[in-house]
C-alpha cells in the first residue's frame, strides 16, 4: 500500500478523498521519484515495481536499493530484474505507469489493468524515441525539449498515443544530460499526475478536444523552435562506445558528446583508453591534424575535424585524473 506523510494523509481524508485508484508504478532511477510523489499526493494507491537491491562496495558489504525504493514513498514493492519475473505480479489495477524503468512491460501486464498503461517520456515525441532521449537531446544540440505522456504500446517502445505534452523546456548552451534531467523531473511529475487524475475523474482514457488543441499548439511551437517539419527520430542504447571520440567530427559535436554521455575517450596506439574532461570548444589549431594535442596560451586542446576541444583533465587507463597542462608539459604528447 501507499505510505504518505501524516500531513498528506490528514489532507486526503479531511477532503473525503480515499486512495481508491490503484496504480502499478514501474520505476527505478531518481528521475521517477517526483512522479511517484505526485501520484501519492493525488491519492493513488501505489504498488512499486523496481530492481532488486544490489551488493556494492568493498567486499560487497553495502546494499544499494533503487532510488524509488529508497525514497520510502511506497512500502508495497515488487522486485523484477528480468522478463521471466513478470509472473510475480498479481492483483487488479486501474492503471500501469512507467517512468524511467528501462524494461519492456509485457502486453499481458498492460492489458490486465482497467485503463492500460502510461509512460512519461522526457522528449517531445515522436522526437527521440527509445531509451536515451535526454542524452540525444544534448548530442543533437536541440535548443528545446519537454515531456510527453503517452499510452504504453504493447509491442514497441514509444509508439503509443500521446495524451499530453508538458510546456517546452529550454536547453542551455552547455547543458549536460544530468542538468537537463534535473530540469525535466518536475514537468514529468506534473504532466503525469494531471493525466492520471483526469483519467480517474472522467473514468476514461480519451483526450478531450481542448487537450488535443493544446497538444497541437505545443507541437507546432516545438517544430518552429527546432526548425523542423519532421521531428521523428530514434535513440540508441547508451554503451561505452557512445562516448568514443571520432576526432574527424566537428568540435561542437565532441563537446556535445561529452556533455551527453558524461565522458569522452580516445584510444592510444597500444589500445588503452584515455578519458578526457572537456571544457568547451574553440576555432583554434587549424594548422594541426585532427586528433593532435596542442597548447595555446597555456591551455591544452585537441584538434577536431572543425575547430578544437579544450581539455581540462585527462585520465590514462588504470590511473587517476590529472591536470592536462601538467601532463602535457611532462611528456609532450598525450597519446
mmCIF file of C-alpha atoms in Angstrom:
data_model
loop_
_atom_site.group_PDB
_atom_site.id
_atom_site.type_symbol
_atom_site.label_atom_id
_atom_site.label_comp_id
_atom_site.label_asym_id
_atom_site.label_seq_id
_atom_site.Cartn_x
_atom_site.Cartn_y
_atom_site.Cartn_z
ATOM 1 C CA UNK A 1 0.000 0.000 0.000
ATOM 2 C CA UNK A 2 0.988 3.636 -0.400
ATOM 3 C CA UNK A 3 2.585 5.403 2.556
ATOM 4 C CA UNK A 4 2.227 9.204 2.543
ATOM 5 C CA UNK A 5 3.326 11.645 5.223
ATOM 6 C CA UNK A 6 0.916 12.180 8.183
ATOM 7 C CA UNK A 7 0.191 15.717 6.954
ATOM 8 C CA UNK A 8 -0.609 14.421 3.485
ATOM 9 C CA UNK A 9 -2.878 11.717 4.886
ATOM 10 C CA UNK A 10 -4.794 14.241 7.003
ATOM 11 C CA UNK A 11 -5.361 16.366 3.911
ATOM 12 C CA UNK A 12 -6.587 13.397 1.899
ATOM 13 C CA UNK A 13 -9.020 12.097 4.494
ATOM 14 C CA UNK A 14 -10.261 15.533 5.572
ATOM 15 C CA UNK A 15 -11.218 16.201 1.955
ATOM 16 C CA UNK A 16 -13.073 12.895 1.729
ATOM 17 C CA UNK A 17 -10.519 11.554 -0.769
ATOM 18 C CA UNK A 18 -9.702 7.860 -0.487
ATOM 19 C CA UNK A 19 -6.799 6.106 -2.191
ATOM 20 C CA UNK A 20 -9.063 4.010 -4.394
ATOM 21 C CA UNK A 21 -7.337 4.400 -7.770
ATOM 22 C CA UNK A 22 -4.844 1.535 -7.894
ATOM 23 C CA UNK A 23 -1.633 2.206 -9.816
ATOM 24 C CA UNK A 24 1.146 -0.280 -10.538
ATOM 25 C CA UNK A 25 4.189 2.002 -10.855
ATOM 26 C CA UNK A 26 7.304 0.818 -12.709
ATOM 27 C CA UNK A 27 10.338 2.987 -11.947
ATOM 28 C CA UNK A 28 13.918 2.726 -10.761
ATOM 29 C CA UNK A 29 16.017 5.889 -11.085
ATOM 30 C CA UNK A 30 15.849 9.209 -9.249
ATOM 31 C CA UNK A 31 14.066 10.678 -12.291
ATOM 32 C CA UNK A 32 10.976 8.646 -11.325
ATOM 33 C CA UNK A 33 10.828 9.763 -7.675
ATOM 34 C CA UNK A 34 8.975 13.109 -8.141
ATOM 35 C CA UNK A 35 6.384 11.319 -10.304
ATOM 36 C CA UNK A 36 5.903 8.746 -7.560
ATOM 37 C CA UNK A 37 5.495 11.564 -5.031
ATOM 38 C CA UNK A 38 2.971 13.354 -7.251
ATOM 39 C CA UNK A 39 0.789 10.253 -7.633
ATOM 40 C CA UNK A 40 0.947 9.669 -3.883
ATOM 41 C CA UNK A 41 -0.156 13.274 -3.336
ATOM 42 C CA UNK A 42 -3.018 12.703 -5.788
ATOM 43 C CA UNK A 43 -4.310 9.902 -3.539
ATOM 44 C CA UNK A 44 -3.395 6.920 -5.711
ATOM 45 C CA UNK A 45 -2.938 3.508 -4.111
ATOM 46 C CA UNK A 46 0.553 2.648 -5.342
ATOM 47 C CA UNK A 47 2.488 -0.578 -5.772
ATOM 48 C CA UNK A 48 6.105 -0.081 -6.857
ATOM 49 C CA UNK A 49 7.901 -2.369 -9.303
ATOM 50 C CA UNK A 50 11.664 -1.829 -9.327
ATOM 51 C CA UNK A 51 15.033 -3.603 -9.462
ATOM 52 C CA UNK A 52 16.336 -5.777 -6.627
ATOM 53 C CA UNK A 53 18.853 -4.307 -4.150
ATOM 54 C CA UNK A 54 22.465 -4.961 -5.153
ATOM 55 C CA UNK A 55 25.578 -5.594 -3.114
ATOM 56 C CA UNK A 56 28.229 -2.922 -3.720
ATOM 57 C CA UNK A 57 31.419 -1.547 -2.199
ATOM 58 C CA UNK A 58 34.462 -3.338 -0.857
ATOM 59 C CA UNK A 59 33.584 -6.925 -0.064
ATOM 60 C CA UNK A 60 30.019 -6.319 -1.297
ATOM 61 C CA UNK A 61 29.093 -5.229 2.220
ATOM 62 C CA UNK A 62 26.831 -2.349 1.199
ATOM 63 C CA UNK A 63 23.289 -2.945 -0.030
ATOM 64 C CA UNK A 64 22.216 -0.433 -2.668
ATOM 65 C CA UNK A 65 18.497 -0.096 -3.387
ATOM 66 C CA UNK A 66 16.859 1.746 -6.272
ATOM 67 C CA UNK A 67 16.165 5.458 -5.884
ATOM 68 C CA UNK A 68 12.411 4.859 -5.994
ATOM 69 C CA UNK A 69 12.539 2.315 -3.175
ATOM 70 C CA UNK A 70 14.972 4.436 -1.159
ATOM 71 C CA UNK A 71 12.517 7.350 -1.301
ATOM 72 C CA UNK A 72 10.274 5.440 1.128
ATOM 73 C CA UNK A 73 7.114 6.673 -0.601
ATOM 74 C CA UNK A 74 5.739 3.173 -1.187
ATOM 75 C CA UNK A 75 6.067 0.131 1.084
ATOM 76 C CA UNK A 76 4.438 -2.344 -1.295
ATOM 77 C CA UNK A 77 7.434 -3.201 -3.518
ATOM 78 C CA UNK A 78 7.897 -5.962 -6.111
ATOM 79 C CA UNK A 79 11.373 -6.738 -7.491
ATOM 80 C CA UNK A 80 11.709 -7.616 -11.171
ATOM 81 C CA UNK A 81 15.129 -7.928 -12.808
ATOM 82 C CA UNK A 82 14.369 -9.966 -15.934
ATOM 83 C CA UNK A 83 11.364 -10.636 -18.197
ATOM 84 C CA UNK A 84 10.668 -14.088 -16.748
ATOM 85 C CA UNK A 85 9.917 -12.496 -13.357
ATOM 86 C CA UNK A 86 6.850 -10.546 -14.501
ATOM 87 C CA UNK A 87 4.807 -13.580 -13.413
ATOM 88 C CA UNK A 88 5.306 -12.300 -9.837
ATOM 89 C CA UNK A 89 2.767 -9.554 -10.444
ATOM 90 C CA UNK A 90 -0.654 -10.265 -9.013
ATOM 91 C CA UNK A 91 -3.713 -8.198 -8.266
ATOM 92 C CA UNK A 92 -6.103 -5.950 -10.146
ATOM 93 C CA UNK A 93 -5.022 -2.410 -11.025
ATOM 94 C CA UNK A 94 -6.694 0.563 -12.603
ATOM 95 C CA UNK A 95 -3.561 1.764 -14.373
ATOM 96 C CA UNK A 96 0.038 0.841 -15.187
ATOM 97 C CA UNK A 97 2.554 3.720 -15.046
ATOM 98 C CA UNK A 98 6.189 3.522 -16.188
ATOM 99 C CA UNK A 99 8.774 6.248 -15.567
ATOM 100 C CA UNK A 100 12.479 5.617 -16.202
ATOM 101 C CA UNK A 101 12.102 1.861 -15.799
ATOM 102 C CA UNK A 102 14.218 0.524 -18.669
ATOM 103 C CA UNK A 103 12.486 -2.803 -19.330
ATOM 104 C CA UNK A 104 9.709 -3.562 -21.795
ATOM 105 C CA UNK A 105 6.462 -4.252 -19.935
ATOM 106 C CA UNK A 106 4.705 -7.313 -21.425
ATOM 107 C CA UNK A 107 1.324 -6.904 -23.167
ATOM 108 C CA UNK A 108 -0.419 -9.194 -20.672
ATOM 109 C CA UNK A 109 0.540 -6.853 -17.813
ATOM 110 C CA UNK A 110 -0.672 -3.764 -19.679
ATOM 111 C CA UNK A 111 -3.905 -5.481 -20.732
ATOM 112 C CA UNK A 112 -4.609 -6.652 -17.178
ATOM 113 C CA UNK A 113 -5.238 -3.107 -15.918
ATOM 114 C CA UNK A 114 -8.513 -1.286 -16.450
ATOM 115 C CA UNK A 115 -7.045 1.632 -18.417
ATOM 116 C CA UNK A 116 -3.884 0.041 -19.810
ATOM 117 C CA UNK A 117 -0.596 1.836 -19.241
ATOM 118 C CA UNK A 118 1.036 5.273 -19.342
ATOM 119 C CA UNK A 119 4.622 6.438 -19.675
ATOM 120 C CA UNK A 120 6.211 9.833 -19.003
ATOM 121 C CA UNK A 121 8.880 10.175 -21.702
ATOM 122 C CA UNK A 122 11.434 13.039 -21.451
ATOM 123 C CA UNK A 123 11.189 14.352 -25.006
ATOM 124 C CA UNK A 124 8.558 15.806 -27.305
ATOM 125 C CA UNK A 125 7.518 12.665 -29.149
ATOM 126 C CA UNK A 126 7.994 11.463 -31.823
ATOM 127 C CA UNK A 127 11.415 13.132 -31.368
ATOM 128 C CA UNK A 128 13.995 10.906 -29.608
ATOM 129 C CA UNK A 129 12.038 7.683 -29.238
ATOM 130 C CA UNK A 130 13.874 4.988 -27.291
ATOM 131 C CA UNK A 131 15.869 4.582 -24.104
ATOM 132 C CA UNK A 132 18.135 7.660 -24.237
ATOM 133 C CA UNK A 133 16.062 10.767 -25.084
ATOM 134 C CA UNK A 134 17.855 13.155 -22.714
ATOM 135 C CA UNK A 135 21.323 12.152 -23.925
ATOM 136 C CA UNK A 136 20.299 12.525 -27.569
ATOM 137 C CA UNK A 137 18.695 15.903 -26.927
ATOM 138 C CA UNK A 138 22.144 17.061 -25.774
ATOM 139 C CA UNK A 139 24.044 15.193 -28.508
ATOM 140 C CA UNK A 140 21.898 16.760 -31.243
ATOM 141 C CA UNK A 141 22.205 20.187 -29.600
ATOM 142 C CA UNK A 142 18.421 20.640 -29.542
ATOM 143 C CA UNK A 143 17.512 24.119 -28.256
ATOM 144 C CA UNK A 144 14.308 22.973 -26.562
ATOM 145 C CA UNK A 145 12.636 19.833 -25.236
ATOM 146 C CA UNK A 146 9.814 18.705 -22.940
ATOM 147 C CA UNK A 147 7.913 15.686 -21.623
ATOM 148 C CA UNK A 148 5.289 13.520 -23.326
ATOM 149 C CA UNK A 149 2.734 11.387 -21.514
ATOM 150 C CA UNK A 150 1.873 8.517 -23.829
ATOM 151 C CA UNK A 151 -0.008 5.247 -23.645
ATOM 152 C CA UNK A 152 2.138 2.125 -23.391
ATOM 153 C CA UNK A 153 2.246 0.290 -26.693
ATOM 154 C CA UNK A 154 2.146 -3.496 -26.115
ATOM 155 C CA UNK A 155 4.716 -4.203 -28.840
ATOM 156 C CA UNK A 156 7.174 -1.292 -29.221
ATOM 157 C CA UNK A 157 8.796 1.418 -27.129
ATOM 158 C CA UNK A 158 7.349 4.915 -27.627
ATOM 159 C CA UNK A 159 4.699 4.034 -30.196
ATOM 160 C CA UNK A 160 1.692 4.828 -28.008
ATOM 161 C CA UNK A 161 -0.761 7.706 -28.294
ATOM 162 C CA UNK A 162 0.470 10.995 -26.853
ATOM 163 C CA UNK A 163 -2.150 12.182 -24.364
ATOM 164 C CA UNK A 164 -0.451 15.320 -23.078
ATOM 165 C CA UNK A 165 2.719 17.381 -23.554
ATOM 166 C CA UNK A 166 4.394 19.464 -20.887
ATOM 167 C CA UNK A 167 5.305 23.070 -21.559
ATOM 168 C CA UNK A 168 8.539 23.380 -23.525
ATOM 169 C CA UNK A 169 11.817 23.498 -21.593
ATOM 170 C CA UNK A 170 14.809 25.429 -22.942
ATOM 171 C CA UNK A 171 18.174 23.661 -23.202
ATOM 172 C CA UNK A 172 21.151 25.793 -22.112
ATOM 173 C CA UNK A 173 24.225 26.239 -24.332
ATOM 174 C CA UNK A 174 26.448 23.824 -22.371
ATOM 175 C CA UNK A 175 23.684 21.787 -20.763
ATOM 176 C CA UNK A 176 24.606 18.276 -19.634
ATOM 177 C CA UNK A 177 22.335 15.250 -19.563
ATOM 178 C CA UNK A 178 22.447 15.401 -15.750
ATOM 179 C CA UNK A 179 21.363 19.047 -15.530
ATOM 180 C CA UNK A 180 18.694 18.580 -18.217
ATOM 181 C CA UNK A 181 17.238 15.593 -16.350
ATOM 182 C CA UNK A 182 17.001 17.799 -13.255
ATOM 183 C CA UNK A 183 15.051 20.354 -15.300
ATOM 184 C CA UNK A 184 12.617 17.735 -16.605
ATOM 185 C CA UNK A 185 11.780 15.753 -13.450
ATOM 186 C CA UNK A 186 9.164 18.196 -12.187
ATOM 187 C CA UNK A 187 7.453 18.790 -15.565
ATOM 188 C CA UNK A 188 7.278 14.992 -15.913
ATOM 189 C CA UNK A 189 5.689 14.610 -12.481
ATOM 190 C CA UNK A 190 3.201 17.414 -13.115
ATOM 191 C CA UNK A 191 2.008 16.348 -16.555
ATOM 192 C CA UNK A 192 1.805 12.684 -15.492
ATOM 193 C CA UNK A 193 -0.205 13.349 -12.322
ATOM 194 C CA UNK A 194 -2.569 15.680 -14.198
ATOM 195 C CA UNK A 195 -3.187 12.938 -16.755
ATOM 196 C CA UNK A 196 -3.787 10.245 -14.125
ATOM 197 C CA UNK A 197 -6.142 12.482 -12.121
ATOM 198 C CA UNK A 198 -8.034 13.240 -15.336
ATOM 199 C CA UNK A 199 -8.438 9.530 -16.106
ATOM 200 C CA UNK A 200 -9.741 8.854 -12.601
ATOM 201 C CA UNK A 201 -12.119 11.835 -12.685
ATOM 202 C CA UNK A 202 -13.606 11.112 -16.124
ATOM 203 C CA UNK A 203 -13.323 7.319 -15.886
ATOM 204 C CA UNK A 204 -11.888 7.465 -19.399
ATOM 205 C CA UNK A 205 -8.578 7.470 -21.275
ATOM 206 C CA UNK A 206 -9.881 9.661 -24.104
ATOM 207 C CA UNK A 207 -8.271 13.015 -24.909
ATOM 208 C CA UNK A 208 -10.619 15.999 -24.837
ATOM 209 C CA UNK A 209 -10.886 18.352 -27.812
ATOM 210 C CA UNK A 210 -9.410 21.104 -25.641
ATOM 211 C CA UNK A 211 -6.386 18.957 -24.767
ATOM 212 C CA UNK A 212 -5.908 17.925 -28.404
ATOM 213 C CA UNK A 213 -5.816 21.602 -29.359
ATOM 214 C CA UNK A 214 -3.247 22.321 -26.637
ATOM 215 C CA UNK A 215 -1.106 19.373 -27.765
ATOM 216 C CA UNK A 216 -1.164 20.677 -31.340
ATOM 217 C CA UNK A 217 -0.161 24.143 -30.148
ATOM 218 C CA UNK A 218 2.831 22.830 -28.178
ATOM 219 C CA UNK A 219 3.903 20.518 -31.010
ATOM 220 C CA UNK A 220 3.669 23.376 -33.514
ATOM 221 C CA UNK A 221 5.758 25.655 -31.294
ATOM 222 C CA UNK A 222 8.296 22.858 -30.843
ATOM 223 C CA UNK A 223 8.677 22.302 -34.595
ATOM 224 C CA UNK A 224 9.067 26.044 -35.113
ATOM 225 C CA UNK A 225 11.810 26.380 -32.499
ATOM 226 C CA UNK A 226 13.530 23.231 -33.765
ATOM 227 C CA UNK A 227 13.179 24.476 -37.366
ATOM 228 C CA UNK A 228 11.967 21.022 -38.412
ATOM 229 C CA UNK A 229 8.839 19.798 -40.154
ATOM 230 C CA UNK A 230 9.508 16.103 -39.432
ATOM 231 C CA UNK A 231 10.685 15.594 -35.851
ATOM 232 C CA UNK A 232 10.625 11.775 -35.832
ATOM 233 C CA UNK A 233 13.872 10.209 -34.597
ATOM 234 C CA UNK A 234 15.087 7.231 -32.584
ATOM 235 C CA UNK A 235 17.819 6.988 -29.974
ATOM 236 C CA UNK A 236 20.314 4.203 -29.377
ATOM 237 C CA UNK A 237 21.036 2.485 -26.094
ATOM 238 C CA UNK A 238 23.925 4.169 -24.276
ATOM 239 C CA UNK A 239 27.045 1.972 -24.141
ATOM 240 C CA UNK A 240 30.755 2.575 -23.550
ATOM 241 C CA UNK A 241 31.144 3.073 -27.304
ATOM 242 C CA UNK A 242 28.721 6.021 -27.177
ATOM 243 C CA UNK A 243 31.487 8.128 -25.594
ATOM 244 C CA UNK A 244 34.232 7.136 -28.063
ATOM 245 C CA UNK A 245 35.649 10.235 -29.745
ATOM 246 C CA UNK A 246 35.895 10.499 -33.514
ATOM 247 C CA UNK A 247 38.222 13.467 -33.957
ATOM 248 C CA UNK A 248 37.227 13.884 -37.597
ATOM 249 C CA UNK A 249 33.897 15.216 -36.264
ATOM 250 C CA UNK A 250 33.431 18.948 -35.545
ATOM 251 C CA UNK A 251 34.494 20.187 -32.110
ATOM 252 C CA UNK A 252 30.891 21.171 -31.320
ATOM 253 C CA UNK A 253 29.856 17.538 -31.769
ATOM 254 C CA UNK A 254 32.641 16.256 -29.488
ATOM 255 C CA UNK A 255 31.743 18.793 -26.809
ATOM 256 C CA UNK A 256 28.065 17.776 -27.040
ATOM 257 C CA UNK A 257 29.069 14.100 -26.910
ATOM 258 C CA UNK A 258 30.967 14.719 -23.663
ATOM 259 C CA UNK A 259 28.012 16.560 -22.111
ATOM 260 C CA UNK A 260 25.532 13.933 -23.322
ATOM 261 C CA UNK A 261 27.329 10.837 -22.037
ATOM 262 C CA UNK A 262 29.302 12.322 -19.143
ATOM 263 C CA UNK A 263 32.657 11.342 -20.603
ATOM 264 C CA UNK A 264 34.692 11.235 -23.795
ATOM 265 C CA UNK A 265 37.515 8.861 -24.563
ATOM 266 C CA UNK A 266 40.121 8.239 -27.218
ATOM 267 C CA UNK A 267 42.344 5.228 -27.845
ATOM 268 C CA UNK A 268 46.145 5.273 -27.603
ATOM 269 C CA UNK A 269 48.324 3.356 -30.065
ATOM 270 C CA UNK A 270 48.609 0.478 -27.578
ATOM 271 C CA UNK A 271 44.804 0.198 -27.483
ATOM 272 C CA UNK A 272 44.362 1.601 -23.967
ATOM 273 C CA UNK A 273 41.783 4.313 -23.380
ATOM 274 C CA UNK A 274 42.304 7.897 -22.304
ATOM 275 C CA UNK A 275 39.349 9.665 -20.671
ATOM 276 C CA UNK A 276 39.035 13.370 -21.459
ATOM 277 C CA UNK A 277 37.340 16.047 -19.359
ATOM 278 C CA UNK A 278 36.167 18.654 -21.867
ATOM 279 C CA UNK A 279 35.625 22.340 -21.036
ATOM 280 C CA UNK A 280 34.234 23.563 -24.354
ATOM 281 C CA UNK A 281 35.347 24.145 -27.914
ATOM 282 C CA UNK A 282 37.128 26.804 -29.960
ATOM 283 C CA UNK A 283 38.234 27.634 -33.511
ATOM 284 C CA UNK A 284 41.955 27.304 -32.716
ATOM 285 C CA UNK A 285 44.527 24.965 -34.245
ATOM 286 C CA UNK A 286 43.504 24.791 -37.888
ATOM 287 C CA UNK A 287 47.137 24.048 -38.793
ATOM 288 C CA UNK A 288 47.005 20.746 -36.862
ATOM 289 C CA UNK A 289 45.675 17.368 -37.996
ATOM 290 C CA UNK A 290 42.514 16.002 -36.300
ATOM 291 C CA UNK A 291 43.357 14.208 -33.049
ATOM 292 C CA UNK A 292 46.505 16.252 -32.398
ATOM 293 C CA UNK A 293 47.097 17.707 -28.923
ATOM 294 C CA UNK A 294 48.426 21.270 -28.841
ATOM 295 C CA UNK A 295 48.811 24.120 -26.351
ATOM 296 C CA UNK A 296 47.592 27.679 -26.789
ATOM 297 C CA UNK A 297 48.122 30.292 -24.056
ATOM 298 C CA UNK A 298 48.703 27.553 -21.512
ATOM 299 C CA UNK A 299 45.523 25.610 -22.346
ATOM 300 C CA UNK A 300 45.528 22.101 -23.838
ATOM 301 C CA UNK A 301 43.373 21.411 -26.905
ATOM 302 C CA UNK A 302 42.695 18.518 -29.263
ATOM 303 C CA UNK A 303 42.189 19.363 -32.914
ATOM 304 C CA UNK A 304 38.855 18.185 -34.301
ATOM 305 C CA UNK A 305 37.567 17.982 -37.863
ATOM 306 C CA UNK A 306 36.456 21.596 -37.489
ATOM 307 C CA UNK A 307 37.773 23.613 -34.548
ATOM 308 C CA UNK A 308 39.202 22.089 -31.383
ATOM 309 C CA UNK A 309 38.082 20.967 -27.915
ATOM 310 C CA UNK A 310 39.608 22.331 -24.723
ATOM 311 C CA UNK A 311 40.735 19.584 -22.341
ATOM 312 C CA UNK A 312 40.909 20.288 -18.592
ATOM 313 C CA UNK A 313 41.886 16.886 -17.203
ATOM 314 C CA UNK A 314 42.990 13.543 -18.572
ATOM 315 C CA UNK A 315 42.746 10.024 -17.166
ATOM 316 C CA UNK A 316 45.000 7.394 -18.747
ATOM 317 C CA UNK A 317 43.595 3.875 -18.347
ATOM 318 C CA UNK A 318 44.311 2.481 -14.881
ATOM 319 C CA UNK A 319 45.398 5.860 -13.495
ATOM 320 C CA UNK A 320 43.630 8.783 -11.779
ATOM 321 C CA UNK A 321 42.611 12.025 -13.479
ATOM 322 C CA UNK A 322 45.472 14.507 -13.830
ATOM 323 C CA UNK A 323 45.644 18.125 -14.950
ATOM 324 C CA UNK A 324 46.046 18.196 -18.746
ATOM 325 C CA UNK A 325 48.521 21.103 -18.725
ATOM 326 C CA UNK A 326 50.847 19.427 -16.216
ATOM 327 C CA UNK A 327 50.788 16.081 -18.016
ATOM 328 C CA UNK A 328 51.391 17.667 -21.411
ATOM 329 C CA UNK A 329 54.302 19.683 -20.016
ATOM 330 C CA UNK A 330 55.925 16.477 -18.749
ATOM 331 C CA UNK A 331 55.525 14.157 -21.738
ATOM 332 C CA UNK A 332 54.740 16.462 -24.689
ATOM 333 C CA UNK A 333 52.069 14.168 -26.132
ATOM 334 C CA UNK A 334 49.040 12.564 -24.556
ATOM 335 C CA UNK A 335 48.521 9.701 -26.986
#
